[in-house]
CSV table of C-alpha atoms in Angstrom, one decimal:
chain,number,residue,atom,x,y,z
A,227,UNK,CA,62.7,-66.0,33.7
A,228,UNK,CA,63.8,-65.0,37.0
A,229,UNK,CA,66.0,-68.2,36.9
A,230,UNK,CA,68.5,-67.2,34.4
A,231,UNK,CA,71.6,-66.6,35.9
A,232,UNK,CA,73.7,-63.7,34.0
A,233,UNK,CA,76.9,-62.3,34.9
A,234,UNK,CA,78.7,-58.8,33.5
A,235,UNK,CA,82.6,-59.0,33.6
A,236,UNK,CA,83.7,-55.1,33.4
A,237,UNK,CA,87.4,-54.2,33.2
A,238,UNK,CA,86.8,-50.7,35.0
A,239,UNK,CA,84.4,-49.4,37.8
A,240,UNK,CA,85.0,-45.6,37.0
A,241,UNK,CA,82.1,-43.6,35.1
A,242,UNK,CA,82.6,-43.8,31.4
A,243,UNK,CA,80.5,-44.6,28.3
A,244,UNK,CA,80.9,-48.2,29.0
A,245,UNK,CA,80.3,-48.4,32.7
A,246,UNK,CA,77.2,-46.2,32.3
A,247,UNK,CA,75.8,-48.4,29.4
A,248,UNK,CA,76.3,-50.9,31.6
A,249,UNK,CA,74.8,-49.6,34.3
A,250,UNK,CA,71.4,-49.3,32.4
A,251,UNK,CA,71.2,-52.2,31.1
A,252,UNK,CA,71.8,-54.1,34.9
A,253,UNK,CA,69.2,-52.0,35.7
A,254,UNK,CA,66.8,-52.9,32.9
A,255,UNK,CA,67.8,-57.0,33.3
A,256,UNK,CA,66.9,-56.8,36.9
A,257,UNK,CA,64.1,-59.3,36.4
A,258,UNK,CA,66.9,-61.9,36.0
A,259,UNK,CA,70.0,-63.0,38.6
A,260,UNK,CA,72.5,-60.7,37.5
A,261,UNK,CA,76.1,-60.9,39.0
A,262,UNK,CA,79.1,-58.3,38.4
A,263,UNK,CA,82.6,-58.8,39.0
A,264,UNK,CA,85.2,-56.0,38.1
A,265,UNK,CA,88.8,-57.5,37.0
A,266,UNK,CA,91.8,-55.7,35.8
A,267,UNK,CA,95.3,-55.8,36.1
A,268,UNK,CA,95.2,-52.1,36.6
A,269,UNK,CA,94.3,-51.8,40.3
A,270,UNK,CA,93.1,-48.5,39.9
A,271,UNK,CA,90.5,-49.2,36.9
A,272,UNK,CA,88.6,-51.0,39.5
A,273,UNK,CA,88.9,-49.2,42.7
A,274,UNK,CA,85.7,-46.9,42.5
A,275,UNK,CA,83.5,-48.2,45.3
A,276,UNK,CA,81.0,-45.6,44.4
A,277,UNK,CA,79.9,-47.3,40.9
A,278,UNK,CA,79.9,-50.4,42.7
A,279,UNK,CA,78.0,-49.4,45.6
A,280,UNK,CA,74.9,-47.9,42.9
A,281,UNK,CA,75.1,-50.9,40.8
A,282,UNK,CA,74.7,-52.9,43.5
A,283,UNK,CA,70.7,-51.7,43.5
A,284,UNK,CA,70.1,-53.6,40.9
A,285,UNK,CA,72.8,-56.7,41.2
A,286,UNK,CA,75.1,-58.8,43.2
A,287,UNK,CA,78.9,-57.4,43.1
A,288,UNK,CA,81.3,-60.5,43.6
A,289,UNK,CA,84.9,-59.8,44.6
A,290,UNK,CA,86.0,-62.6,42.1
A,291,UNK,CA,85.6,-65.6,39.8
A,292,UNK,CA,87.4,-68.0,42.3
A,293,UNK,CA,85.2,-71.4,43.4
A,294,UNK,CA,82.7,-70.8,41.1
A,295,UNK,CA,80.8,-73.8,41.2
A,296,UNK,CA,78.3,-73.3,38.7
A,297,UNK,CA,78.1,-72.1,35.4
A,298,UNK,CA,76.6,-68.8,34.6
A,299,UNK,CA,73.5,-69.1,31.7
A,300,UNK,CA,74.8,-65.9,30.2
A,301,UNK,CA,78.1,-64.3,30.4
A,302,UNK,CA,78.6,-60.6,29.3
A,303,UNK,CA,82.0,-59.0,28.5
A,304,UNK,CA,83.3,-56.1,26.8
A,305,UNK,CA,87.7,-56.6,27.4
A,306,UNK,CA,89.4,-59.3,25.1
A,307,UNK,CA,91.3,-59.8,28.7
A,308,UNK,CA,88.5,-61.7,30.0
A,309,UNK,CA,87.1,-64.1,26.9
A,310,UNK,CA,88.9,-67.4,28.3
A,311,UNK,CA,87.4,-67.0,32.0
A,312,UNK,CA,84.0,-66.5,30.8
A,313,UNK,CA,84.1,-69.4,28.5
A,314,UNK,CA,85.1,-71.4,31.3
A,315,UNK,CA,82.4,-70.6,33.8
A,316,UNK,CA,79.4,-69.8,30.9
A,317,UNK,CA,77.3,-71.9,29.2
A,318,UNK,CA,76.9,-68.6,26.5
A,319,UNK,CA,78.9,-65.5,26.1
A,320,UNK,CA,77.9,-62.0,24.8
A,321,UNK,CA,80.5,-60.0,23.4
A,322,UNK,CA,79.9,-56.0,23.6
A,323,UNK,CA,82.6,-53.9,21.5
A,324,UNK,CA,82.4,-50.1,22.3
A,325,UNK,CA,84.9,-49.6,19.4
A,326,UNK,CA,86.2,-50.9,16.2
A,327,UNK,CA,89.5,-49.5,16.9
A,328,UNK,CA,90.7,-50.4,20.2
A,329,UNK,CA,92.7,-53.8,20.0
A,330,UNK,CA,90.9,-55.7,23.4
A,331,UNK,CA,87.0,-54.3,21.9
A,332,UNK,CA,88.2,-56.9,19.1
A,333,UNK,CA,87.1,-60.3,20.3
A,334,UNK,CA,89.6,-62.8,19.4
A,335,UNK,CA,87.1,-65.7,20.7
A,336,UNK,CA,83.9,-67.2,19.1
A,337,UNK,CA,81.2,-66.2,21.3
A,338,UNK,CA,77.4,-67.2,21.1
A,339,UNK,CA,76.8,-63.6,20.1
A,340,UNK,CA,79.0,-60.6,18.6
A,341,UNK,CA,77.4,-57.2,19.4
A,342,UNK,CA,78.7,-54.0,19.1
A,343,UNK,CA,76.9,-49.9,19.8
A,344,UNK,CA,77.2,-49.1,16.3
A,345,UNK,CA,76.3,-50.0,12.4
A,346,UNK,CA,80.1,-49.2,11.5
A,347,UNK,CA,81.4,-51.2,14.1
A,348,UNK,CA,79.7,-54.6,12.9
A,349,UNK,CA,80.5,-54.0,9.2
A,350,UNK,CA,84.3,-54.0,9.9
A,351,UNK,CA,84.3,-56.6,12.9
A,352,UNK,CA,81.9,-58.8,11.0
A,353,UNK,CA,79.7,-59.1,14.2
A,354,UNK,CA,76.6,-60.7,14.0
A,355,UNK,CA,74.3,-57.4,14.8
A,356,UNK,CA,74.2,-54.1,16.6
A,357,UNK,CA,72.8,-52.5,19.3
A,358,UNK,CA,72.7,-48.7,19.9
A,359,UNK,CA,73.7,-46.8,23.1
A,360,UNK,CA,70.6,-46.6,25.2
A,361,UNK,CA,70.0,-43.7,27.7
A,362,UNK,CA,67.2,-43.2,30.3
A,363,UNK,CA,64.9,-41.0,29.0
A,364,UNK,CA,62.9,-39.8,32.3
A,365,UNK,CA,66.3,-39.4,33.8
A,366,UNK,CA,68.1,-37.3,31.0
A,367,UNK,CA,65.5,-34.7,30.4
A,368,UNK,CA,65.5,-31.1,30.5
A,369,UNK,CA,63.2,-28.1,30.0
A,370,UNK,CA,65.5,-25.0,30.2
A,371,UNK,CA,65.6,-22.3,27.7
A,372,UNK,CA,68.7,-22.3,25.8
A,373,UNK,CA,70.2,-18.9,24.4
A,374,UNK,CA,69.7,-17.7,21.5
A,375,UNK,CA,73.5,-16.3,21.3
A,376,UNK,CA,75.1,-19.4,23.6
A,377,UNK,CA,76.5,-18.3,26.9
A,378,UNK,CA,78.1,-22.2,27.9
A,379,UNK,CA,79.5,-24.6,26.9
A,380,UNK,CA,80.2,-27.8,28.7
A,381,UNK,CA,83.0,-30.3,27.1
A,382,UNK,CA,81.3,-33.5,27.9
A,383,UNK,CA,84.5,-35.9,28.0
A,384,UNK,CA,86.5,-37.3,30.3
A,385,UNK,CA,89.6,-35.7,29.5
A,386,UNK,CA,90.4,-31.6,29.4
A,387,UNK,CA,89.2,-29.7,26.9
A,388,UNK,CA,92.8,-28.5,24.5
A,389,UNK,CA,94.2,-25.1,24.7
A,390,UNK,CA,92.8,-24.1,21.3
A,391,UNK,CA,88.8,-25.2,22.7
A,392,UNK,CA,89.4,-22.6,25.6
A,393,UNK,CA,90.9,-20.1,23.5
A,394,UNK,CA,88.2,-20.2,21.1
A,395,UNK,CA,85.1,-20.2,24.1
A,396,UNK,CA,87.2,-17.3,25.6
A,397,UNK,CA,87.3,-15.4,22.0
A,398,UNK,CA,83.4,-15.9,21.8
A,399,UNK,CA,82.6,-15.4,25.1
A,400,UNK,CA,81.0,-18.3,26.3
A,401,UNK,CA,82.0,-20.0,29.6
A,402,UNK,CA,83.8,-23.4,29.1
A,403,UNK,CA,83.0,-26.2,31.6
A,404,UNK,CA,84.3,-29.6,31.9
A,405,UNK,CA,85.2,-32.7,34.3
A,406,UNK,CA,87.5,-32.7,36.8
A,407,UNK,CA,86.6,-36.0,38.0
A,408,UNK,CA,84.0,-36.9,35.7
A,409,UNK,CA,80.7,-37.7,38.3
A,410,UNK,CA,77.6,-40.5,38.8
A,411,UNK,CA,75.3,-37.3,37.8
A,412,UNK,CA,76.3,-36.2,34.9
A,413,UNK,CA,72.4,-34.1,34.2
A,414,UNK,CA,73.5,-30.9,36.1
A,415,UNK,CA,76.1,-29.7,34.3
A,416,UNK,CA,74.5,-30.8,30.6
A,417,UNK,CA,71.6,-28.9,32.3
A,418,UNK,CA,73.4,-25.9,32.9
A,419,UNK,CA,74.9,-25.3,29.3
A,420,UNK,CA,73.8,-24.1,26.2
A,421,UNK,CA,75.5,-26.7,24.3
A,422,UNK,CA,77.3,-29.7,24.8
A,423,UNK,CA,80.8,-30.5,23.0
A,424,UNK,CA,81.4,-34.6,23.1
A,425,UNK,CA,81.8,-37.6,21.4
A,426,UNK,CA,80.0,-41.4,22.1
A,427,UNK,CA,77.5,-41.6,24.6
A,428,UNK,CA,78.1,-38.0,25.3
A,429,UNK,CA,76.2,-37.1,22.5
A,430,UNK,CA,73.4,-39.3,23.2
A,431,UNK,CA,73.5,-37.8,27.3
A,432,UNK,CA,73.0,-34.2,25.4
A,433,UNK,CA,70.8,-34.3,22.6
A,434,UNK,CA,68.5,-36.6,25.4
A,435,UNK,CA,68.7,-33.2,27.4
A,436,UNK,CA,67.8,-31.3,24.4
A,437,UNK,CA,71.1,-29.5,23.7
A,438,UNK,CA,72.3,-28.8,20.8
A,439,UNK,CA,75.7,-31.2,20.3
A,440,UNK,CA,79.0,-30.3,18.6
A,441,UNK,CA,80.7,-33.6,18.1
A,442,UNK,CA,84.1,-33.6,18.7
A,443,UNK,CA,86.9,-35.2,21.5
A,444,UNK,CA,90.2,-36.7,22.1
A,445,UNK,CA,89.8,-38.9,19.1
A,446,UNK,CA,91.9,-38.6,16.1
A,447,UNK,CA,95.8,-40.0,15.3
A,448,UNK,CA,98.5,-38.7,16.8
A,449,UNK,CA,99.1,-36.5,13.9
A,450,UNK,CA,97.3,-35.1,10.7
A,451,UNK,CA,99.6,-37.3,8.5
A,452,UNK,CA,97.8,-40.6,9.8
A,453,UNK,CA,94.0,-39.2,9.2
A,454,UNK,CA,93.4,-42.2,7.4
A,455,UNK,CA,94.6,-44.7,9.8
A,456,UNK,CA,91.7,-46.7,11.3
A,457,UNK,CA,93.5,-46.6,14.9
A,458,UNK,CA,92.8,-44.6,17.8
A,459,UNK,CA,95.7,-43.0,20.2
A,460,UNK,CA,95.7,-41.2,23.5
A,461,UNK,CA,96.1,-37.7,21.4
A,462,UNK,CA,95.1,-34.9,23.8
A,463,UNK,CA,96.1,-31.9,21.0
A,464,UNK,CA,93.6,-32.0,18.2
A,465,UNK,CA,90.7,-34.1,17.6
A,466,UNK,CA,87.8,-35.3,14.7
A,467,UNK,CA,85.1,-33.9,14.5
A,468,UNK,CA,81.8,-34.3,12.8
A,469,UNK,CA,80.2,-30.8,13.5
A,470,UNK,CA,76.5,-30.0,14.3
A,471,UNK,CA,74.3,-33.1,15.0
A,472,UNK,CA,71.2,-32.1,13.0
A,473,UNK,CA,68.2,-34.4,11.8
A,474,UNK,CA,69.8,-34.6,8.4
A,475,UNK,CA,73.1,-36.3,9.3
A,476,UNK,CA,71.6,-38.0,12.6
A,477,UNK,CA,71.7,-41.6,11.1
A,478,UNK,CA,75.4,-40.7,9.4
A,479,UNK,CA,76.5,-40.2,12.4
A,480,UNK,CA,74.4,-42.2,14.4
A,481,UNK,CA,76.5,-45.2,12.4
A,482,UNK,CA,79.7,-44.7,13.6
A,483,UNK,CA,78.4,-43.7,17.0
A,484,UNK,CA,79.0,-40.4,16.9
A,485,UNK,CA,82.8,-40.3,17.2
A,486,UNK,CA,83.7,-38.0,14.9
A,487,UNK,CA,84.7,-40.5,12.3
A,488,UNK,CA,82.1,-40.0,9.5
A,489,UNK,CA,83.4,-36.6,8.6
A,490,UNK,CA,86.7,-36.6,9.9
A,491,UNK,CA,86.6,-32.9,10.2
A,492,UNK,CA,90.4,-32.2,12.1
A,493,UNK,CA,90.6,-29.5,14.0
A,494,UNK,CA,93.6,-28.5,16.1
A,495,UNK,CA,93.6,-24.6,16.1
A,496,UNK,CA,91.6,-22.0,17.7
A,497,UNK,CA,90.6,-20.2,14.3
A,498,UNK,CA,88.9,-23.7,13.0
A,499,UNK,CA,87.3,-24.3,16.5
A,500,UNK,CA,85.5,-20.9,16.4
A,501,UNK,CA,83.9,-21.5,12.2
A,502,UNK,CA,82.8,-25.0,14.0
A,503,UNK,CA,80.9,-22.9,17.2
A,504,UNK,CA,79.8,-20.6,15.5
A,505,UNK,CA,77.3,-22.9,13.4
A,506,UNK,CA,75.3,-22.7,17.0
A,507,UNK,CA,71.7,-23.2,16.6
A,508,UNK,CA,69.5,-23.2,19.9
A,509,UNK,CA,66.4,-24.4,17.6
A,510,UNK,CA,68.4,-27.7,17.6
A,511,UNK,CA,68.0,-28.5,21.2
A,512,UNK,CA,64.6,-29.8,20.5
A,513,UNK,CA,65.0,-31.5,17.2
A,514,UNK,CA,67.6,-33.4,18.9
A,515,UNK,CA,65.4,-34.3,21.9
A,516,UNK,CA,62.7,-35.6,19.4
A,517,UNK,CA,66.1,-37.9,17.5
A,518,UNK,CA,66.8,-39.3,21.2
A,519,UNK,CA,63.5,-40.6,21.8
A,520,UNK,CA,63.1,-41.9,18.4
A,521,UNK,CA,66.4,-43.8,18.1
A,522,UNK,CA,68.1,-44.0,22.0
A,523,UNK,CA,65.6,-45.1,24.4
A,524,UNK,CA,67.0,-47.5,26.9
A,525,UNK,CA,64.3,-49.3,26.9
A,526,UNK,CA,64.9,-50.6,23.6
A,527,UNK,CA,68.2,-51.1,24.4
A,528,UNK,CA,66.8,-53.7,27.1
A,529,UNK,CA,64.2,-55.0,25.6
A,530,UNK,CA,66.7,-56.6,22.9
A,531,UNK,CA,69.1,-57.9,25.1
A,532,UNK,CA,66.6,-59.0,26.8
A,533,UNK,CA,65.7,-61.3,23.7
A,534,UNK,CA,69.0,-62.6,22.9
A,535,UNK,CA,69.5,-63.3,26.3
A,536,UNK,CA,66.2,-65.6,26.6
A,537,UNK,CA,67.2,-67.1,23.1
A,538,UNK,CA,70.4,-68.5,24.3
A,539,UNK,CA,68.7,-69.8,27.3
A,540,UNK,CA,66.0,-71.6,26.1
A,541,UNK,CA,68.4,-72.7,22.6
């Protein structure tokens, strides 16, 4: 096995949802020879030497795809930008979309296989399957007593919380933290809150931690005219939401990845923001611990990569 020869083209270096899944599953595919090359056009997308430097435990970095001589068994890629480079230098290519409705997660490329992080992303990019968000389970653990009546809050994103979210932690008095550069450690400050307030893989971090998750983020239209359109925008004012993950709507929202989209609930006021916290229920910190290791091990995550990438190879 250890003579497969994989290589992960990433289109940014920075912590996110998609450089952290990443990083997992280099970590979990050690047992191969696993490259990683960072190309953008965007200079700064890629100029985090920190990421590079801890994914470098587990595989070579290469500056770039220049003289390669031989082709790679397996290419994974994530950024439309980068489907007619890997198809010159693979023999197979893996397609990850993180999202159904961002333009270059949209492969426009046959590739060997189609795979995106959620159920509701394969239906409408006809993929050929899906594989959920994994998270390190040892690592993303907590055992601190939440309050009954919550005293924090952290808004797990990479962007600022909006006026309305402080005014409404303010009005309630609970302490708002967030990002200001969004860190490689991300456990200490989930570990210090009472709940998390997130969207994606933010979730996942969080309910792992046994917190008690208010979905929400930076992820509706620009406006509430357009809540039906299926794009996304850079919208910083309001957001979707899909309230309180609980065990009964886990796998509703677990199929569009937890982005806020199954419910759609819009919120871009204080007064709405407050109804939405004040469903708070500290009980839900284990349930959602209990959801995380039944449905977002890493592990599983690697373990079928792990068989797609061995049924290419040996095809």
């Amino acid at each position: 096995m250890s003579m497969i020869n994989i290589l992960f083209i990433l289109a940014i270096n920075h912590y996110t949802g998609v450089t952290t899944w990443a990083y997992e599953l280099i970590k979990g595919l050690s047992k191969f020879n696993v490259d990683v090359v960072f190309i953008s056009d965007n200079p700064y997308l890629i100029s985090n030497e920190e990421y590079a430097k801890d994914v470098s435990s587990y595989a070579k970095v290469i500056s770039s795809l220049d003289n390669i001589n031989n082709k790679y068994d397996v290419v994974l890629l994530h950024n439309t930008e980068h489907e007619n480079i890997a198809k010159e230098i693979s023999k197979s290519t893996i397609f990850v979309s993180h999202s159904s409705m961002v333009s270059n997660a949209n492969p426009k490329l046959k590739h060997n296989k189609h795979i995106t992080v959620s159920g509701r992303s394969k239906y409408v990019l006809g993929a050929d399957m899906f594989i959920l968000n994994g998270i390190d389970l040892n690592k993303f653990k907590s055992n601190k007593l939440l309050n009954k009546i919550p005293k924090k809050c952290l808004y797990h994103n990479r962007f600022k919380p909006q006026k309305f979210v402080h005014e409404a932690c303010e009005e309630l008095n609970i302490e708002l933290d967030y990002w200001k550069v969004i860190e490689k450690d991300v456990t200490k400050k989930i570990e210090e809150s009472d709940f998390v307030m997130g969207y994606g893989r933010s979730v996942y971090e969080a309910m792992s931690m046994g917190k008690p998750v208010l979905v929400f983020g930076h992820n509706s239209p620009t406006n509430k005219n357009k809540l039906r359109s299926t794009g996304v925008s850079s919208n910083v004012e309001d957001g979707f939401s899909d309230g309180w993950v609980d065990e009964n709507n886990f796998k509703k929202l677990l199929y569009r990845n937890c982005c806020g989209w199954a419910r759609k609930i819009y919120i871009d006021n204080k007064n709405d923001m407050i109804d939405l916290m004040k469903g708070y229920d500290y009980k839900m910190g284990n349930v959602n611990r209990r959801l995380a290791e039944e449905h977002l091990s890493s592990q599983t995550m690697v373990n079928s990569f792990t068989n797609i990438i061995k049924e290419l190879y040996y095809a």
